Coordinates of C-alpha atoms in Angstrom, one line a residue:
Chain A
X1 CA -37.0 20.7 38.9
X2 CA -37.2 20.0 42.8
X3 CA -38.6 16.8 43.6
X4 CA -42.6 15.8 45.1
X5 CA -42.7 12.8 47.0
X6 CA -45.7 11.3 46.8
X7 CA -47.0 7.8 48.2
X8 CA -49.3 5.4 45.6
X9 CA -51.5 2.9 47.3
X10 CA -53.8 0.4 45.3
X11 CA -56.8 -0.1 47.2
X12 CA -57.7 -2.8 44.9
X13 CA -54.9 -4.6 46.1
X14 CA -54.5 -4.2 49.5
X15 CA -55.5 -6.9 51.7
X16 CA -55.3 -5.2 55.1
X17 CA -53.0 -7.0 56.3
X18 CA -51.6 -4.4 58.6
X19 CA -47.4 -4.9 57.1
X20 CA -47.4 -2.0 56.5
X21 CA -47.6 -1.0 60.1
X22 CA -45.9 -2.9 61.6
X23 CA -42.9 -2.4 59.2
X24 CA -43.3 1.0 60.3
X25 CA -43.2 0.5 63.8
X26 CA -40.0 -1.7 64.0
X27 CA -38.1 0.5 61.6
X28 CA -38.9 3.4 63.3
X29 CA -38.8 1.9 67.2
X30 CA -42.2 3.4 67.3
X31 CA -43.2 3.1 71.8
X32 CA -45.9 0.9 72.5
X33 CA -49.4 2.5 71.6
X34 CA -47.8 5.0 69.0
X35 CA -48.7 4.2 65.0
X36 CA -47.0 6.0 62.4
X37 CA -49.1 4.4 60.0
X38 CA -52.1 1.7 60.7
X39 CA -55.0 0.2 58.0
X40 CA -58.3 1.5 58.3
X41 CA -61.3 -1.0 58.1
X42 CA -63.8 0.9 55.7
X43 CA -67.6 1.0 56.8
X44 CA -67.1 0.3 60.5
X45 CA -65.8 1.3 63.9
X46 CA -63.4 -0.9 64.4
X47 CA -61.1 -3.0 62.6
X48 CA -61.7 -6.6 60.2
X49 CA -65.2 -6.9 60.6
X50 CA -67.1 -6.2 57.6
X51 CA -69.2 -3.5 56.5
X52 CA -73.1 -3.6 54.8
X53 CA -75.8 -6.3 55.5
X54 CA -75.9 -9.5 55.4
X55 CA -75.9 -11.5 52.1
X56 CA -74.1 -8.2 50.8
X57 CA -71.2 -7.9 53.0
X58 CA -67.4 -6.1 52.4
X59 CA -64.4 -5.2 53.7
X60 CA -62.1 -2.7 51.9
X61 CA -59.1 -0.8 53.7
X62 CA -57.1 2.3 54.0
X63 CA -53.8 2.4 54.4
X64 CA -53.6 5.5 56.7
X65 CA -50.5 7.8 58.0
X66 CA -49.1 11.5 57.6
X67 CA -50.6 12.9 54.1
X68 CA -47.8 14.8 53.9
X69 CA -50.0 17.7 52.6
X70 CA -48.2 20.8 49.7
X71 CA -50.5 22.7 51.4
X72 CA -50.2 21.6 55.3
X73 CA -51.2 23.1 58.2
X74 CA -49.2 22.3 60.5
X75 CA -45.9 23.5 59.2
X76 CA -47.5 26.9 59.5
X77 CA -49.1 27.4 63.1
X78 CA -45.9 24.9 64.9
X79 CA -45.1 27.4 67.4
X80 CA -41.9 25.7 67.7
X81 CA -41.1 24.8 64.0
X82 CA -40.6 21.4 65.1
X83 CA -42.7 20.5 62.2
X84 CA -41.2 21.4 58.2
X85 CA -41.8 21.2 55.1
X86 CA -38.8 19.6 52.9
X87 CA -37.8 21.0 49.8
X88 CA -38.5 17.4 47.7
X89 CA -42.1 17.4 49.9
X90 CA -41.8 15.9 53.2
X91 CA -43.1 17.2 55.8
X92 CA -41.0 16.4 58.8
X93 CA -41.9 16.3 62.6
X94 CA -38.7 16.8 64.8
X95 CA -39.8 15.4 68.4
X96 CA -36.5 17.1 70.1
X97 CA -38.1 20.7 68.5
X98 CA -42.0 19.5 69.6
X99 CA -43.0 21.5 72.9
X100 CA -45.7 19.0 72.7
X101 CA -49.3 21.9 72.3
X102 CA -50.8 19.8 70.1
X103 CA -51.6 22.6 67.4
X104 CA -50.6 19.9 64.2
X105 CA -53.0 17.5 65.5
X106 CA -56.0 20.1 65.8
X107 CA -54.9 22.0 62.6
X108 CA -55.0 18.4 60.8
X109 CA -57.2 17.3 58.2
X110 CA -57.3 13.9 58.7
X111 CA -57.8 12.4 61.7
X112 CA -55.8 10.1 63.3
X113 CA -52.8 10.3 60.8
X114 CA -51.1 11.3 64.5
X115 CA -49.6 10.8 67.8
X116 CA -49.4 12.3 70.6
X117 CA -47.0 10.2 72.4
X118 CA -48.0 9.7 76.7
X119 CA -46.3 10.9 79.7
X120 CA -44.3 7.9 79.7
X121 CA -42.8 5.7 76.8
X122 CA -42.7 2.3 77.0
X123 CA -40.8 -0.3 74.8
X124 CA -41.9 -3.9 73.9
X125 CA -38.3 -5.1 73.3
X126 CA -35.4 -3.7 76.0
X127 CA -33.3 -2.5 73.0
X128 CA -34.2 -0.4 70.3
X129 CA -35.5 -1.2 66.8
X130 CA -35.3 -0.6 62.9
X131 CA -32.4 2.3 61.4
X132 CA -34.6 5.9 62.6
X133 CA -32.3 7.6 64.9
X134 CA -35.1 9.5 66.1
X135 CA -35.3 10.0 69.8
X136 CA -38.6 9.6 70.9
X137 CA -39.7 12.0 74.3
X138 CA -42.9 11.1 76.3
X139 CA -45.6 14.2 75.9
X140 CA -44.8 15.1 72.4
X141 CA -46.0 14.3 69.0
X142 CA -45.6 12.1 66.4
X143 CA -46.1 10.8 63.1
X144 CA -44.6 9.6 59.8
X145 CA -42.2 11.3 57.8
X146 CA -42.0 8.9 54.8
X147 CA -38.8 6.8 56.2
X148 CA -36.5 10.2 55.3
X149 CA -33.7 9.0 56.8
X150 CA -34.1 5.5 54.6
X151 CA -34.3 8.2 51.5
X152 CA -31.4 9.7 52.1
X153 CA -29.7 6.7 51.8
X154 CA -31.6 5.8 48.6
X155 CA -34.3 3.0 50.2
X156 CA -37.9 3.2 50.0
X157 CA -40.1 4.0 53.2
X158 CA -40.2 1.1 55.4
X159 CA -44.2 0.2 54.5
X160 CA -43.3 0.2 51.0
X161 CA -40.4 -2.5 51.3
X162 CA -42.5 -4.8 53.0
X163 CA -46.0 -4.6 51.4
X164 CA -46.4 -8.2 50.1
X165 CA -48.7 -7.3 47.5
X166 CA -47.1 -4.2 46.4
X167 CA -49.5 -2.0 46.9
X168 CA -47.8 0.9 47.8
X169 CA -45.7 3.0 45.2
X170 CA -43.0 5.8 46.4
X171 CA -42.0 8.1 43.7
X172 CA -41.3 11.9 42.1
X173 CA -44.3 13.1 41.3
X174 CA -42.7 15.7 39.2
X175 CA -40.6 13.3 37.0
X176 CA -43.1 12.8 34.4
X177 CA -40.9 9.3 34.2
X178 CA -41.6 7.6 37.5
X179 CA -43.3 5.1 38.4
X180 CA -46.1 7.0 40.5
X181 CA -46.6 9.4 37.1
X182 CA -46.8 6.6 35.1
X183 CA -49.6 5.1 37.6
X184 CA -51.8 8.1 38.2
X185 CA -51.9 9.1 34.4
X186 CA -53.1 5.6 33.7
X187 CA -55.2 4.5 36.5
X188 CA -58.2 6.3 38.1
X189 CA -57.3 7.4 41.9
X190 CA -58.2 9.9 44.6
X191 CA -57.2 12.7 47.2
X192 CA -58.5 12.2 50.9
X193 CA -60.6 15.4 51.6
X194 CA -59.6 17.3 48.7
X195 CA -62.3 19.7 49.5
X196 CA -59.9 20.9 52.8
X197 CA -57.7 22.1 49.8
X198 CA -54.7 20.7 51.8
X199 CA -53.1 18.9 48.6
X200 CA -52.4 15.2 50.6
X201 CA -49.0 13.3 49.1
X202 CA -50.7 10.4 49.1
X203 CA -53.2 8.8 46.2
X204 CA -55.4 5.9 46.1
X205 CA -55.8 4.0 43.2
X206 CA -59.6 2.8 42.9
Chain B
X1 CA -63.1 13.9 42.3
X2 CA -63.6 17.2 42.2
X3 CA -64.9 19.3 44.9
X4 CA -67.0 22.8 43.4
X5 CA -65.5 24.1 46.5
X6 CA -62.2 23.9 47.9
X7 CA -61.4 25.6 51.4
X8 CA -58.3 27.7 52.8
X9 CA -57.0 25.3 55.2
X10 CA -54.8 28.0 56.5
X11 CA -58.2 29.7 57.5
X12 CA -59.6 26.5 58.6
X13 CA -56.2 25.6 60.6
X14 CA -56.4 29.8 62.5
X15 CA -59.7 29.5 63.2
X16 CA -59.5 26.4 65.3
X17 CA -56.5 27.7 67.0
X18 CA -58.7 31.0 67.7
X19 CA -60.6 28.8 69.8
X20 CA -58.1 26.5 71.3
X21 CA -56.3 29.6 72.5
X22 CA -59.6 31.1 73.5
X23 CA -60.3 28.4 75.7
X24 CA -56.8 28.3 76.9
X25 CA -57.2 31.8 78.1
X26 CA -60.9 30.7 79.5
X27 CA -58.7 27.9 82.2
X28 CA -56.1 30.3 83.1
X29 CA -59.5 33.0 84.0
X30 CA -61.1 30.1 86.4
X31 CA -57.9 29.7 88.0
X32 CA -56.9 32.9 88.5
X33 CA -60.1 33.5 89.7
X34 CA -60.1 30.8 92.1
X35 CA -57.0 31.6 93.6
X36 CA -57.6 34.9 94.0
X37 CA -59.2 36.0 97.5
X38 CA -62.9 34.4 97.3
X39 CA -65.6 36.6 96.1
X40 CA -69.9 36.5 95.5
X41 CA -69.0 35.8 92.2
X42 CA -67.0 32.7 93.0
X43 CA -69.7 31.8 94.6
X44 CA -72.3 31.8 92.6
X45 CA -70.5 30.5 89.8
X46 CA -69.9 27.4 92.0
X47 CA -73.3 27.4 93.0
X48 CA -74.8 27.5 89.4
X49 CA -72.0 24.7 88.7
X50 CA -70.8 27.4 85.6
X51 CA -67.0 26.5 86.6
X52 CA -67.3 23.3 86.2
X53 CA -69.4 23.6 83.0
X54 CA -67.2 26.2 81.6
X55 CA -64.3 24.1 81.7
X56 CA -65.6 21.3 79.9
X57 CA -66.4 22.8 77.5
X58 CA -62.9 24.7 77.4
X59 CA -61.0 21.4 77.4
X60 CA -63.0 19.7 75.3
X61 CA -60.4 20.0 72.1
X62 CA -58.3 17.7 74.6
X63 CA -59.8 14.5 72.6
X64 CA -58.9 11.8 75.2
X65 CA -56.7 13.9 77.5
X66 CA -59.5 15.5 78.7
X67 CA -60.0 12.5 81.0
X68 CA -57.1 13.8 83.0
X69 CA -59.0 16.3 84.1
X70 CA -62.1 15.3 84.6
X71 CA -62.4 13.8 88.1
X72 CA -61.3 17.3 89.7
X73 CA -63.7 18.8 87.3
X74 CA -66.2 17.0 89.0
X75 CA -64.8 17.7 92.2
X76 CA -65.6 21.4 91.3
X77 CA -68.9 20.9 90.1
X78 CA -69.2 19.4 94.0
X79 CA -68.9 21.9 95.7
X80 CA -72.0 24.2 94.5
X81 CA -72.4 24.6 98.3
X82 CA -69.7 26.1 99.7
X83 CA -70.7 29.8 100.5
X84 CA -68.4 32.6 100.8
X85 CA -67.6 32.6 104.4
X86 CA -66.4 28.6 104.2
X87 CA -64.5 30.1 101.4
X88 CA -62.7 32.6 103.0
X89 CA -62.5 30.8 106.4
X90 CA -59.6 27.8 104.1
X91 CA -58.4 30.7 101.9
X92 CA -57.9 31.8 105.5
X93 CA -55.7 29.1 106.4
X94 CA -54.6 28.0 103.6
X95 CA -52.9 31.8 102.3
X96 CA -53.7 33.4 105.0
X97 CA -51.3 35.0 107.5
X98 CA -51.5 31.9 109.6
X99 CA -47.5 30.3 110.4
X100 CA -48.8 26.8 108.7
X101 CA -49.5 29.0 105.6
X102 CA -48.3 27.8 102.3
X103 CA -47.1 31.0 100.2
X104 CA -49.1 31.1 96.8
X105 CA -45.9 33.4 95.8
X106 CA -42.9 32.6 93.1
X107 CA -40.6 34.6 95.7
X108 CA -41.0 31.8 98.7
X109 CA -40.3 29.0 96.4
X110 CA -36.8 30.1 95.1
X111 CA -35.1 31.8 98.1
X112 CA -34.4 28.2 99.6
X113 CA -31.4 28.2 97.1
X114 CA -29.9 31.7 97.0
X115 CA -27.5 33.7 99.9
X116 CA -29.4 36.5 99.0
X117 CA -33.0 35.9 98.9
X118 CA -34.3 39.7 99.0
X119 CA -32.0 40.5 96.1
X120 CA -33.2 37.6 94.6
X121 CA -36.9 38.6 95.4
X122 CA -36.7 42.0 93.8
X123 CA -34.6 40.9 91.4
X124 CA -37.9 38.4 90.3
X125 CA -40.2 41.6 90.8
X126 CA -38.1 43.7 88.3
X127 CA -38.5 40.8 85.7
X128 CA -41.8 39.8 86.1
X129 CA -42.7 44.2 86.1
X130 CA -40.6 43.9 82.6
X131 CA -42.5 40.6 81.1
X132 CA -45.7 42.2 82.0
X133 CA -45.0 45.8 80.9
X134 CA -44.2 44.9 77.4
X135 CA -48.2 43.6 77.3
X136 CA -49.0 47.1 78.7
X137 CA -49.7 45.4 81.9
X138 CA -49.1 46.3 85.0
X139 CA -50.4 44.7 88.2
X140 CA -50.9 45.8 92.0
X141 CA -47.5 46.4 93.4
X142 CA -46.3 43.6 95.7
X143 CA -48.4 40.9 93.4
X144 CA -46.5 40.8 90.4
X145 CA -45.4 36.8 91.6
X146 CA -48.7 35.9 93.0
X147 CA -50.0 33.2 91.8
X148 CA -53.8 34.7 90.7
X149 CA -51.5 37.4 89.2
X150 CA -49.4 34.9 86.6
X151 CA -52.5 32.8 85.5
X152 CA -54.0 36.0 84.8
X153 CA -51.2 37.2 82.6
X154 CA -50.9 34.0 81.1
X155 CA -54.9 34.1 80.5
X156 CA -54.2 37.7 79.2
X157 CA -51.4 36.3 76.6
X158 CA -53.7 33.5 75.2
X159 CA -56.1 36.6 75.0
X160 CA -54.0 37.6 72.7
X161 CA -53.3 34.8 71.0
X162 CA -56.8 34.4 70.0
X163 CA -57.3 38.0 68.2
X164 CA -53.7 36.9 66.1
X165 CA -55.0 33.4 64.7
X166 CA -57.8 35.3 63.8
X167 CA -56.5 38.4 62.3
X168 CA -54.4 35.8 60.7
X169 CA -50.8 36.9 61.6
X170 CA -49.5 33.2 62.7
X171 CA -46.3 34.4 62.8
X172 CA -47.3 37.1 66.1
X173 CA -49.9 33.9 67.0
X174 CA -46.6 31.8 67.0
X175 CA -44.4 33.9 69.1
X176 CA -47.0 34.3 71.5
X177 CA -47.5 30.7 72.1
X178 CA -43.6 30.6 72.4
X179 CA -44.1 33.7 75.1
X180 CA -46.9 31.1 77.0
X181 CA -44.5 28.2 77.1
X182 CA -41.2 30.4 78.5
X183 CA -43.3 31.7 81.1
X184 CA -43.9 28.5 82.2
X185 CA -40.7 27.7 81.8
X186 CA -39.4 30.9 83.6
X187 CA -42.4 31.3 85.9
X188 CA -45.2 29.4 86.9
X189 CA -43.6 26.2 85.6
X190 CA -41.2 26.6 88.5
X191 CA -43.1 26.4 91.6
X192 CA -46.5 25.5 90.7
X193 CA -45.8 21.6 91.8
X194 CA -44.6 22.1 94.4
X195 CA -47.1 24.8 95.8
X196 CA -50.3 22.5 94.7
X197 CA -48.4 19.7 96.3
X198 CA -48.3 21.2 99.1
X199 CA -51.4 22.2 98.9
X200 CA -53.2 18.9 98.3
X201 CA -50.8 17.1 101.4
X202 CA -51.7 20.4 103.5
X203 CA -55.3 21.2 103.3
X204 CA -58.8 18.5 104.2
X205 CA -60.6 18.2 101.2
X206 CA -61.9 21.1 99.8
X207 CA -62.3 23.9 96.7
X208 CA -58.6 24.8 97.4
X209 CA -57.2 21.4 97.0
X210 CA -60.1 20.1 94.2
X211 CA -58.4 23.7 92.6
X212 CA -54.8 22.6 93.2
X213 CA -54.8 19.7 91.9
X214 CA -56.5 20.7 89.0
X215 CA -53.9 23.2 88.0
X216 CA -51.2 21.1 88.4
X217 CA -53.0 18.9 85.8
X218 CA -53.4 21.3 83.5
X219 CA -49.5 22.7 84.1
X220 CA -48.8 19.4 82.7
X221 CA -50.9 18.8 79.8
X222 CA -49.9 22.6 78.7
X223 CA -46.1 22.3 79.5
X224 CA -45.6 18.9 77.7
X225 CA -42.1 17.7 77.4
X226 CA -39.6 18.1 80.7
X227 CA -42.0 18.9 83.1
X228 CA -40.6 19.3 86.1
X229 CA -41.0 17.5 89.6
X230 CA -41.9 19.2 92.6
X231 CA -39.0 20.5 93.7
X232 CA -39.4 19.2 97.8

């Protein structure tokens, strides 16, 4: 049986610290302004502002990146075959093939999981960081690839490894003995925008 | 969470892209119309603000990047009081038979780097006739490489793309999108940057300087990675 890699994120323990975002940025040598994963504060416009009305205020977080949908429309519409789905369920975006048409961004059911890299790419550091050999190109679309380069070496995605709260679990959903299968069997969970029919591979534990 | 109605993500996607192809076609169509010899239709559209309004609607899908076009669109909106004689004068002085004219034809920008310009020009025309012919199109003789015709061809391809997305034939739609991009790489994108730069530099502020700036920015957005700098 082929694998189906999924990400399970425990919203009960996520503190919105954005370590995952930074680890991703470092691992993938992302240019300024480009984020492949981010943590959204729910119920408000902006980050780290409380929602609700005083004294009943709360802050809930939602880590958000490409959902690696099983029925990903982005794969079907890409004219240059830059967006593909691997046998084990990763939706990969190859910037060397991307023609910058943005069709993948337009058809993605989720807002903010893809980034259109600007005409000029700038980096905060004068040297590349991380182990992803990707070459970023201006005017192309980028997104999370579940750290495929790390998976190929038997490692976990950088965000999973870095999370100080161990909120993220990654594994094969088709393996009934995997930790992700166990979590989804025993904990209440949801997928985002399930009514869109894309069947995301990111699950949120509640 | 089990929603009672689950939509088909591909059908949604095809619907979105049909609209985007329609919108992109509208941009190419207005650019094409603008670079043909001016007529009453264009003047009336400018007078009523229809050009600006329609282009704003047709580029809304760009989201934040629509901002890159807005000052050009405002510039077109500010041309509401332009008369037909004014446009005709500006058109003639820029692209007409004057000595200082700026050629609005692809061949004029490819000649300088070759030894036998006439041969290259006829070869270019043959290539373009062949491309147009694949889609059953036959432009007016000797206009194959003119700017409005090349823009109109892209508008036509976008229209075909819209129809194929609507029909759910994504393979053909993707192929058409590749053809559009290839036409930019092989033709329009090779000379439009220099043409626009010359119009912007050479023209006093006019409808055509604004239209050229818009064409250049639109080309950049459409071209994506590997956008060529002006040759001169």
